[in-house]
Amino acid sequence: MSIERSTKIYLAGHLGLAGSALHRALRAAGFDNLVLRSHAELELTDQRAVRRFFAAERPEVVLLAAAKVGGILANDRYPADFIHQNLAVQVNVIEEAWRAGARKLLFLGSSCVYPRACPQPIKEDYLLTGPLETTNRAYAVAKIAGIEMCWSYNRQHGAQFLAVMPTNLFGPGDNYDLESSHVLPALIRKAHEAKATGRAELVVWGSGNPRREFLYSDEMADACVFLLSLSGERYASLVRPEAPPLLNIGCGTDITIRELAQMVCKVVGFRGALRFDASKPDGVPQKLLDVTRLAALGWQARLPLQEGISRAYANFLEVLRAAEKDAAKLTG
Ligand code: GDP
């Protein structure tokens, strides 16, 4: 049976980039029995608090979008935070969801779980077939543990836990901090500031040659709601005990970081030059997910990248204006 609109769904991490998109998508699809807790209300690394919460709420479906995330530099600098917080959140939420009787769980991973030197595009079957990229290894190992947990609960307990691996996401509510963000929000901010201050150039980290795939967060959320709404039989085929319950979510095409920077500059209207800073890491040479399985189920991304970047930039400007208003109120 597919899930009903009245199903009680706990969305963990509803204020983050992925989680806020899921929140919008669930509401738009008519799911109105949502359980939500901010980080301040529920500390997901606290096992006792999580157990109490699940025992009281008993959600039927759980979406685990809460995670400690960051870009290449943050992952490289704070590996202990990334592995510890993500493992703790996953162990608590997955175990307690099962104890409290959740029928389904959707665990959000990341495309960095796959080996560094994978053939491209990356098929789900490539999981654990080679060494990982070093810059985000701690985060990747935590996410791989999450996939393994979903699979183990399916095998041992007959659960229906599915691990989805979204490609690089961007969109409303993104992190625009230049030190800890991912490349796309960083470039949006850099291009905006370079334009606003009349600078002649914009600094892009690394060589500009790595290839990445980008998906607007609302599209990822649409894919997740699509998966949750599959008929019982089709959903069950994704979580069979014989194989890891793993599904890629991407748009199926990638571009170089250089091309991406050019596209961002075009959207923002910055006409200066790009300068490449080779002292910063490139990370994996290419990361493009194979989305054949998702496409076979009937879902496909639709939003062109440039349109997604325009929407993200509009959101960036809104956030900026709101922050400027607040600052004016404080000084006024
Ligand atoms: P990754 O996909 O895990 O490597 O994470 P990122 O999104 O942080 O970086 C993707 C690629 O963009 C890497 O090759 C970075 O070096 C490159 N990049 C170029 N400029 C920037 C920037 O300003 N910030 C970030 N985070 N990455 C950048």
CSV table of C-alpha atoms and ligand atoms in Angstrom, one decimal:
chain,number,residue,atom,x,y,z
A,1,MET,CA,0.0,0.0,0.0
A,2,SER,CA,1.3,3.5,-0.8
A,3,ILE,CA,1.2,6.0,2.0
A,4,GLU,CA,-1.9,8.2,2.6
A,5,ARG,CA,-2.0,11.9,2.9
A,6,SER,CA,-2.9,11.6,6.6
A,7,THR,CA,0.1,9.4,7.4
A,8,LYS,CA,2.1,10.6,10.4
A,9,ILE,CA,5.5,11.6,9.0
A,10,TYR,CA,8.5,12.7,11.0
A,11,LEU,CA,10.8,14.9,8.9
A,12,ALA,CA,14.1,15.2,10.7
A,13,GLY,CA,16.1,18.3,9.7
A,14,HIS,CA,13.2,20.3,8.2
A,15,LEU,CA,15.1,23.6,8.4
A,16,GLY,CA,18.1,22.5,6.4
A,17,LEU,CA,18.6,22.8,2.6
A,18,ALA,CA,17.3,19.3,1.8
A,19,GLY,CA,14.9,19.2,4.7
A,20,SER,CA,13.2,22.5,4.0
A,21,ALA,CA,12.7,21.4,0.4
A,22,LEU,CA,11.1,18.2,1.6
A,23,HIS,CA,8.9,20.2,3.9
A,24,ARG,CA,7.7,22.3,1.0
A,25,ALA,CA,7.2,19.2,-1.2
A,26,LEU,CA,5.3,17.2,1.4
A,27,ARG,CA,2.9,20.2,2.1
A,28,ALA,CA,2.4,20.8,-1.6
A,29,ALA,CA,1.5,17.1,-2.0
A,30,GLY,CA,-1.1,17.4,0.8
A,31,PHE,CA,0.8,15.5,3.6
A,32,ASP,CA,-0.4,17.5,6.6
A,33,ASN,CA,0.3,15.2,9.5
A,34,LEU,CA,3.9,16.2,9.8
A,35,VAL,CA,6.0,16.0,13.0
A,36,LEU,CA,8.8,18.6,13.0
A,37,ARG,CA,11.4,19.5,15.6
A,38,SER,CA,14.1,22.2,15.3
A,39,HIS,CA,17.6,21.4,16.5
A,40,ALA,CA,17.0,23.5,19.6
A,41,GLU,CA,13.9,21.4,20.4
A,42,LEU,CA,15.4,18.0,19.8
A,43,GLU,CA,19.1,17.1,19.9
A,44,LEU,CA,19.4,14.1,17.6
A,45,THR,CA,22.8,13.1,18.9
A,46,ASP,CA,21.2,12.6,22.3
A,47,GLN,CA,20.0,9.0,22.4
A,48,ARG,CA,17.7,9.4,25.4
A,49,ALA,CA,16.0,12.5,24.0
A,50,VAL,CA,15.5,10.7,20.6
A,51,ARG,CA,14.0,7.6,22.3
A,52,ARG,CA,11.6,9.7,24.3
A,53,PHE,CA,10.6,11.6,21.3
A,54,PHE,CA,9.9,8.5,19.2
A,55,ALA,CA,8.1,6.7,22.0
A,56,ALA,CA,5.8,9.7,22.4
A,57,GLU,CA,5.2,10.5,18.7
A,58,ARG,CA,5.3,7.1,17.0
A,59,PRO,CA,5.6,8.3,13.4
A,60,GLU,CA,4.6,5.8,10.7
A,61,VAL,CA,7.1,7.2,8.2
A,62,VAL,CA,10.5,8.9,8.9
A,63,LEU,CA,12.5,11.1,6.6
A,64,LEU,CA,16.1,11.5,7.8
A,65,ALA,CA,17.4,14.8,6.3
A,66,ALA,CA,19.2,16.0,9.4
A,67,ALA,CA,23.0,15.9,9.0
A,68,LYS,CA,26.2,17.8,9.6
A,69,VAL,CA,27.1,18.9,6.1
A,70,GLY,CA,29.6,21.2,4.5
A,71,GLY,CA,31.9,21.8,1.5
A,72,ILE,CA,35.3,20.5,0.7
A,73,LEU,CA,37.2,22.7,3.1
A,74,ALA,CA,34.9,22.2,6.1
A,75,ASN,CA,35.0,18.4,5.5
A,76,ASP,CA,38.8,18.4,5.3
A,77,ARG,CA,39.2,20.5,8.4
A,78,TYR,CA,36.7,19.0,10.8
A,79,PRO,CA,36.5,15.3,10.0
A,80,ALA,CA,35.8,14.4,13.7
A,81,ASP,CA,32.7,16.5,13.8
A,82,PHE,CA,31.5,15.1,10.5
A,83,ILE,CA,31.9,11.5,11.5
A,84,HIS,CA,30.8,11.8,15.0
A,85,GLN,CA,27.6,13.9,14.5
A,86,ASN,CA,26.4,12.0,11.5
A,87,LEU,CA,27.0,8.6,13.0
A,88,ALA,CA,25.2,9.6,16.2
A,89,VAL,CA,22.2,11.1,14.5
A,90,GLN,CA,21.8,8.1,12.2
A,91,VAL,CA,22.3,5.5,14.9
A,92,ASN,CA,19.7,7.2,17.1
A,93,VAL,CA,17.1,8.0,14.5
A,94,ILE,CA,17.2,4.7,12.5
A,95,GLU,CA,17.2,2.5,15.7
A,96,GLU,CA,14.5,4.5,17.4
A,97,ALA,CA,12.3,4.7,14.3
A,98,TRP,CA,12.4,1.0,14.1
A,99,ARG,CA,11.7,0.5,17.8
A,100,ALA,CA,8.7,2.9,17.6
A,101,GLY,CA,7.3,0.9,14.7
A,102,ALA,CA,8.0,3.2,11.7
A,103,ARG,CA,6.8,1.4,8.5
A,104,LYS,CA,9.1,3.3,6.2
A,105,LEU,CA,12.2,5.4,6.5
A,106,LEU,CA,14.0,7.5,3.9
A,107,PHE,CA,17.6,8.1,4.7
A,108,LEU,CA,19.3,10.9,2.8
A,109,GLY,CA,23.0,10.2,2.0
A,110,SER,CA,25.3,11.8,-0.5
A,111,SER,CA,27.0,11.0,-3.8
A,112,CYS,CA,30.4,11.1,-2.0
A,113,VAL,CA,29.7,7.6,-0.6
A,114,TYR,CA,31.0,6.2,-3.9
A,115,PRO,CA,34.7,5.4,-4.5
A,116,ARG,CA,36.9,8.2,-5.7
A,117,ALA,CA,37.9,6.6,-9.0
A,118,CYS,CA,34.5,5.2,-9.9
A,119,PRO,CA,33.6,4.6,-13.6
A,120,GLN,CA,31.1,7.4,-14.6
A,121,PRO,CA,28.2,7.7,-14.4
A,122,ILE,CA,28.2,6.1,-10.9
A,123,LYS,CA,25.8,3.2,-10.5
A,124,GLU,CA,24.5,2.2,-7.2
A,125,ASP,CA,26.3,-1.1,-7.5
A,126,TYR,CA,29.7,0.7,-7.2
A,127,LEU,CA,29.2,1.2,-3.5
A,128,LEU,CA,32.2,-0.2,-1.5
A,129,THR,CA,34.2,-1.2,-4.6
A,130,GLY,CA,37.2,1.1,-4.1
A,131,PRO,CA,39.0,3.7,-2.0
A,132,LEU,CA,37.1,6.9,-1.0
A,133,GLU,CA,38.1,10.5,-1.7
A,134,THR,CA,40.2,11.7,1.2
A,135,THR,CA,38.8,15.3,1.6
A,136,ASN,CA,35.4,14.0,2.7
A,137,ARG,CA,36.1,10.4,3.8
A,138,ALA,CA,34.9,10.8,7.4
A,139,TYR,CA,31.5,12.1,6.2
A,140,ALA,CA,31.3,9.4,3.5
A,141,VAL,CA,32.0,6.6,5.9
A,142,ALA,CA,29.3,7.9,8.2
A,143,LYS,CA,26.8,7.9,5.3
A,144,ILE,CA,27.9,4.5,4.2
A,145,ALA,CA,27.2,3.3,7.8
A,146,GLY,CA,23.7,4.8,7.4
A,147,ILE,CA,23.1,2.8,4.2
A,148,GLU,CA,24.4,-0.4,5.9
A,149,MET,CA,22.0,0.3,8.8
A,150,CYS,CA,19.0,0.6,6.5
A,151,TRP,CA,20.0,-2.6,4.8
A,152,SER,CA,20.6,-4.5,8.0
A,153,TYR,CA,17.2,-3.4,9.5
A,154,ASN,CA,15.5,-4.6,6.3
A,155,ARG,CA,17.3,-7.9,6.4
A,156,GLN,CA,17.0,-8.6,10.2
A,157,HIS,CA,13.7,-6.9,11.0
A,158,GLY,CA,11.9,-6.9,7.7
A,159,ALA,CA,11.9,-3.1,7.8
A,160,GLN,CA,11.4,-1.0,4.6
A,161,PHE,CA,14.2,1.5,5.0
A,162,LEU,CA,15.5,3.2,1.8
A,163,ALA,CA,18.7,5.1,1.4
A,164,VAL,CA,18.6,7.8,-1.3
A,165,MET,CA,21.8,9.4,-2.6
A,166,PRO,CA,21.2,12.9,-3.9
A,167,THR,CA,23.9,14.5,-6.0
A,168,ASN,CA,25.2,18.0,-5.0
A,169,LEU,CA,22.2,20.0,-4.0
A,170,PHE,CA,21.6,23.7,-4.0
A,171,GLY,CA,18.6,26.0,-3.4
A,172,PRO,CA,16.7,28.1,-0.9
A,173,GLY,CA,18.2,28.1,2.6
A,174,ASP,CA,21.6,27.1,1.3
A,175,ASN,CA,24.8,27.9,3.3
A,176,TYR,CA,26.5,30.9,1.8
A,177,ASP,CA,29.4,31.0,4.2
A,178,LEU,CA,32.6,31.0,2.1
A,179,GLU,CA,34.6,28.8,4.3
A,180,SER,CA,32.1,26.0,4.9
A,181,SER,CA,29.8,26.1,1.9
A,182,HIS,CA,29.6,23.9,-1.2
A,183,VAL,CA,30.8,25.3,-4.5
A,184,LEU,CA,27.5,26.6,-6.0
A,185,PRO,CA,26.4,28.9,-3.1
A,186,ALA,CA,30.0,30.0,-2.7
A,187,LEU,CA,30.2,31.1,-6.3
A,188,ILE,CA,26.8,32.9,-6.1
A,189,ARG,CA,28.0,34.9,-3.2
A,190,LYS,CA,31.4,35.6,-4.7
A,191,ALA,CA,29.9,36.7,-8.0
A,192,HIS,CA,27.4,38.9,-6.2
A,193,GLU,CA,30.0,40.6,-4.1
A,194,ALA,CA,32.5,41.0,-6.9
A,195,LYS,CA,29.8,42.7,-9.0
A,196,ALA,CA,28.5,44.9,-6.1
A,197,THR,CA,32.0,46.1,-5.3
A,198,GLY,CA,33.2,46.5,-8.9
A,199,ARG,CA,36.0,43.9,-8.6
A,200,ALA,CA,37.9,42.8,-11.7
A,201,GLU,CA,38.1,39.1,-10.9
A,202,LEU,CA,36.5,36.3,-9.0
A,203,VAL,CA,38.6,33.5,-7.3
A,204,VAL,CA,37.6,29.9,-8.0
A,205,TRP,CA,39.1,27.2,-5.9
A,206,GLY,CA,41.2,24.5,-7.5
A,207,SER,CA,41.8,24.0,-11.2
A,208,GLY,CA,38.3,24.5,-12.5
A,209,ASN,CA,38.5,21.1,-14.2
A,210,PRO,CA,36.6,18.8,-11.8
A,211,ARG,CA,33.2,17.8,-13.0
A,212,ARG,CA,30.1,17.9,-10.8
A,213,GLU,CA,26.4,17.3,-11.2
A,214,PHE,CA,24.0,19.7,-9.5
A,215,LEU,CA,20.3,19.3,-8.5
A,216,TYR,CA,17.9,22.0,-7.3
A,217,SER,CA,16.8,21.0,-3.8
A,218,ASP,CA,13.1,21.1,-4.6
A,219,GLU,CA,13.6,18.6,-7.4
A,220,MET,CA,15.3,16.2,-5.0
A,221,ALA,CA,12.4,16.6,-2.7
A,222,ASP,CA,9.9,16.0,-5.5
A,223,ALA,CA,11.8,12.7,-6.2
A,224,CYS,CA,11.6,11.7,-2.6
A,225,VAL,CA,7.8,12.3,-2.4
A,226,PHE,CA,7.5,10.4,-5.7
A,227,LEU,CA,9.3,7.5,-4.1
A,228,LEU,CA,7.2,7.6,-0.9
A,229,SER,CA,4.1,7.6,-3.0
A,230,LEU,CA,5.0,4.5,-5.0
A,231,SER,CA,2.6,1.6,-4.7
A,232,GLY,CA,3.5,-0.9,-1.9
A,233,GLU,CA,4.8,-3.4,-4.4
A,234,ARG,CA,7.0,-1.0,-6.3
A,235,TYR,CA,8.4,0.5,-3.1
A,236,ALA,CA,9.0,-3.0,-1.7
A,237,SER,CA,11.1,-3.8,-4.8
A,238,LEU,CA,13.5,-1.1,-3.7
A,239,VAL,CA,14.0,-2.5,-0.2
A,240,ARG,CA,14.4,-6.2,-0.8
A,241,PRO,CA,16.8,-7.8,1.6
A,242,GLU,CA,19.0,-9.2,-1.2
A,243,ALA,CA,20.7,-5.9,-2.0
A,244,PRO,CA,21.5,-2.6,-0.3
A,245,PRO,CA,18.4,-0.4,-0.5
A,246,LEU,CA,20.2,2.3,-2.4
A,247,LEU,CA,18.9,4.7,-5.0
A,248,ASN,CA,20.7,7.6,-6.7
A,249,ILE,CA,18.9,11.0,-7.2
A,250,GLY,CA,20.4,13.3,-9.8
A,251,CYS,CA,19.7,15.1,-13.0
A,252,GLY,CA,22.0,12.9,-15.1
A,253,THR,CA,24.4,15.6,-16.5
A,254,ASP,CA,27.5,17.2,-15.1
A,255,ILE,CA,29.6,20.3,-15.9
A,256,THR,CA,33.1,21.5,-15.1
A,257,ILE,CA,33.6,23.9,-12.2
A,258,ARG,CA,34.9,26.4,-14.7
A,259,GLU,CA,31.6,26.2,-16.8
A,260,LEU,CA,29.6,26.4,-13.6
A,261,ALA,CA,31.5,29.6,-12.5
A,262,GLN,CA,30.8,31.1,-16.0
A,263,MET,CA,27.1,30.2,-15.7
A,264,VAL,CA,26.9,31.8,-12.2
A,265,CYS,CA,28.6,34.9,-13.4
A,266,LYS,CA,26.1,35.2,-16.3
A,267,VAL,CA,23.1,34.8,-14.0
A,268,VAL,CA,24.4,37.3,-11.4
A,269,GLY,CA,25.7,39.7,-14.1
A,270,PHE,CA,29.4,39.8,-13.1
A,271,ARG,CA,31.5,40.4,-16.2
A,272,GLY,CA,35.0,40.2,-14.7
A,273,ALA,CA,37.6,37.4,-15.1
A,274,LEU,CA,37.9,34.1,-13.3
A,275,ARG,CA,41.1,33.3,-11.4
A,276,PHE,CA,41.9,29.8,-10.3
A,277,ASP,CA,43.5,29.2,-6.9
A,278,ALA,CA,45.5,26.0,-7.2
A,279,SER,CA,46.3,26.1,-3.4
A,280,LYS,CA,42.8,24.8,-2.8
A,281,PRO,CA,41.9,21.1,-3.3
A,282,ASP,CA,40.0,19.8,-6.4
A,283,GLY,CA,38.6,16.8,-4.7
A,284,VAL,CA,37.2,14.0,-6.8
A,285,PRO,CA,37.8,14.6,-10.6
A,286,GLN,CA,34.2,13.7,-11.5
A,287,LYS,CA,31.0,12.9,-9.7
A,288,LEU,CA,28.1,12.1,-11.9
A,289,LEU,CA,25.4,9.7,-10.7
A,290,ASP,CA,23.8,7.1,-12.9
A,291,VAL,CA,20.0,7.7,-12.5
A,292,THR,CA,18.8,4.8,-14.7
A,293,ARG,CA,17.0,3.1,-11.8
A,294,LEU,CA,15.2,6.3,-10.8
A,295,ALA,CA,14.2,7.0,-14.4
A,296,ALA,CA,12.9,3.4,-14.8
A,297,LEU,CA,10.6,4.1,-11.8
A,298,GLY,CA,9.3,7.1,-13.7
A,299,TRP,CA,11.0,10.1,-12.2
A,300,GLN,CA,13.3,12.6,-14.0
A,301,ALA,CA,14.7,16.0,-13.2
A,302,ARG,CA,13.2,18.8,-15.3
A,303,LEU,CA,14.6,22.1,-14.2
A,304,PRO,CA,17.5,23.4,-16.3
A,305,LEU,CA,20.6,24.3,-14.2
A,306,GLN,CA,20.7,27.9,-15.2
A,307,GLU,CA,17.0,28.3,-14.2
A,308,GLY,CA,17.8,26.7,-10.8
A,309,ILE,CA,20.8,29.1,-10.3
A,310,SER,CA,18.5,32.0,-11.1
A,311,ARG,CA,16.0,30.9,-8.5
A,312,ALA,CA,18.8,30.3,-5.9
A,313,TYR,CA,20.2,33.7,-6.6
A,314,ALA,CA,16.8,35.3,-6.1
A,315,ASN,CA,16.6,33.5,-2.8
A,316,PHE,CA,20.2,34.7,-1.9
A,317,LEU,CA,19.1,38.3,-2.6
A,318,GLU,CA,16.0,37.9,-0.4
A,319,VAL,CA,18.1,36.6,2.5
A,320,LEU,CA,20.6,39.4,2.1
A,321,ARG,CA,17.9,42.1,2.1
A,322,ALA,CA,16.3,40.6,5.2
A,323,ALA,CA,19.6,40.6,6.9
A,324,GLU,CA,20.3,44.2,5.9
A,325,LYS,CA,16.8,45.2,7.2
A,326,ASP,CA,17.6,43.5,10.6
A,327,ALA,CA,20.9,45.2,10.8
A,328,ALA,CA,19.3,48.6,10.1
A,329,LYS,CA,16.7,48.0,12.8
A,330,LEU,CA,19.5,47.2,15.3
A,331,THR,CA,21.5,50.4,14.5
A,332,GLY,CA,18.4,52.6,13.9
B,1,GDP,P1,32.8,18.3,-3.3
B,1,GDP,O1,31.8,18.1,-4.4
B,1,GDP,O2,32.7,17.4,-2.1
B,1,GDP,O3,34.2,18.4,-3.8
B,1,GDP,O4,32.5,19.7,-2.6
B,1,GDP,P2,32.4,21.3,-3.0
B,1,GDP,O5,31.1,21.6,-3.5
B,1,GDP,O6,32.9,22.1,-1.8
B,1,GDP,O7,33.5,21.5,-4.1
B,1,GDP,C1,33.4,21.1,-5.5
B,1,GDP,C2,34.5,21.6,-6.3
B,1,GDP,O8,34.4,23.0,-6.5
B,1,GDP,C3,35.9,21.4,-5.8
B,1,GDP,O9,36.8,21.1,-6.9
B,1,GDP,C4,36.3,22.8,-5.2
B,1,GDP,O10,37.7,23.0,-5.2
B,1,GDP,C5,35.6,23.7,-6.3
B,1,GDP,N1,35.4,25.1,-5.9
B,1,GDP,C6,35.7,26.2,-6.6
B,1,GDP,N2,35.4,27.3,-6.0
B,1,GDP,C7,34.9,26.9,-4.8
B,1,GDP,C8,34.4,27.7,-3.7
B,1,GDP,O11,34.4,28.9,-3.6
B,1,GDP,N3,33.9,26.9,-2.6
B,1,GDP,C9,33.9,25.6,-2.6
B,1,GDP,N4,33.4,24.9,-1.6
B,1,GDP,N5,34.4,24.8,-3.7
B,1,GDP,C10,34.9,25.5,-4.7
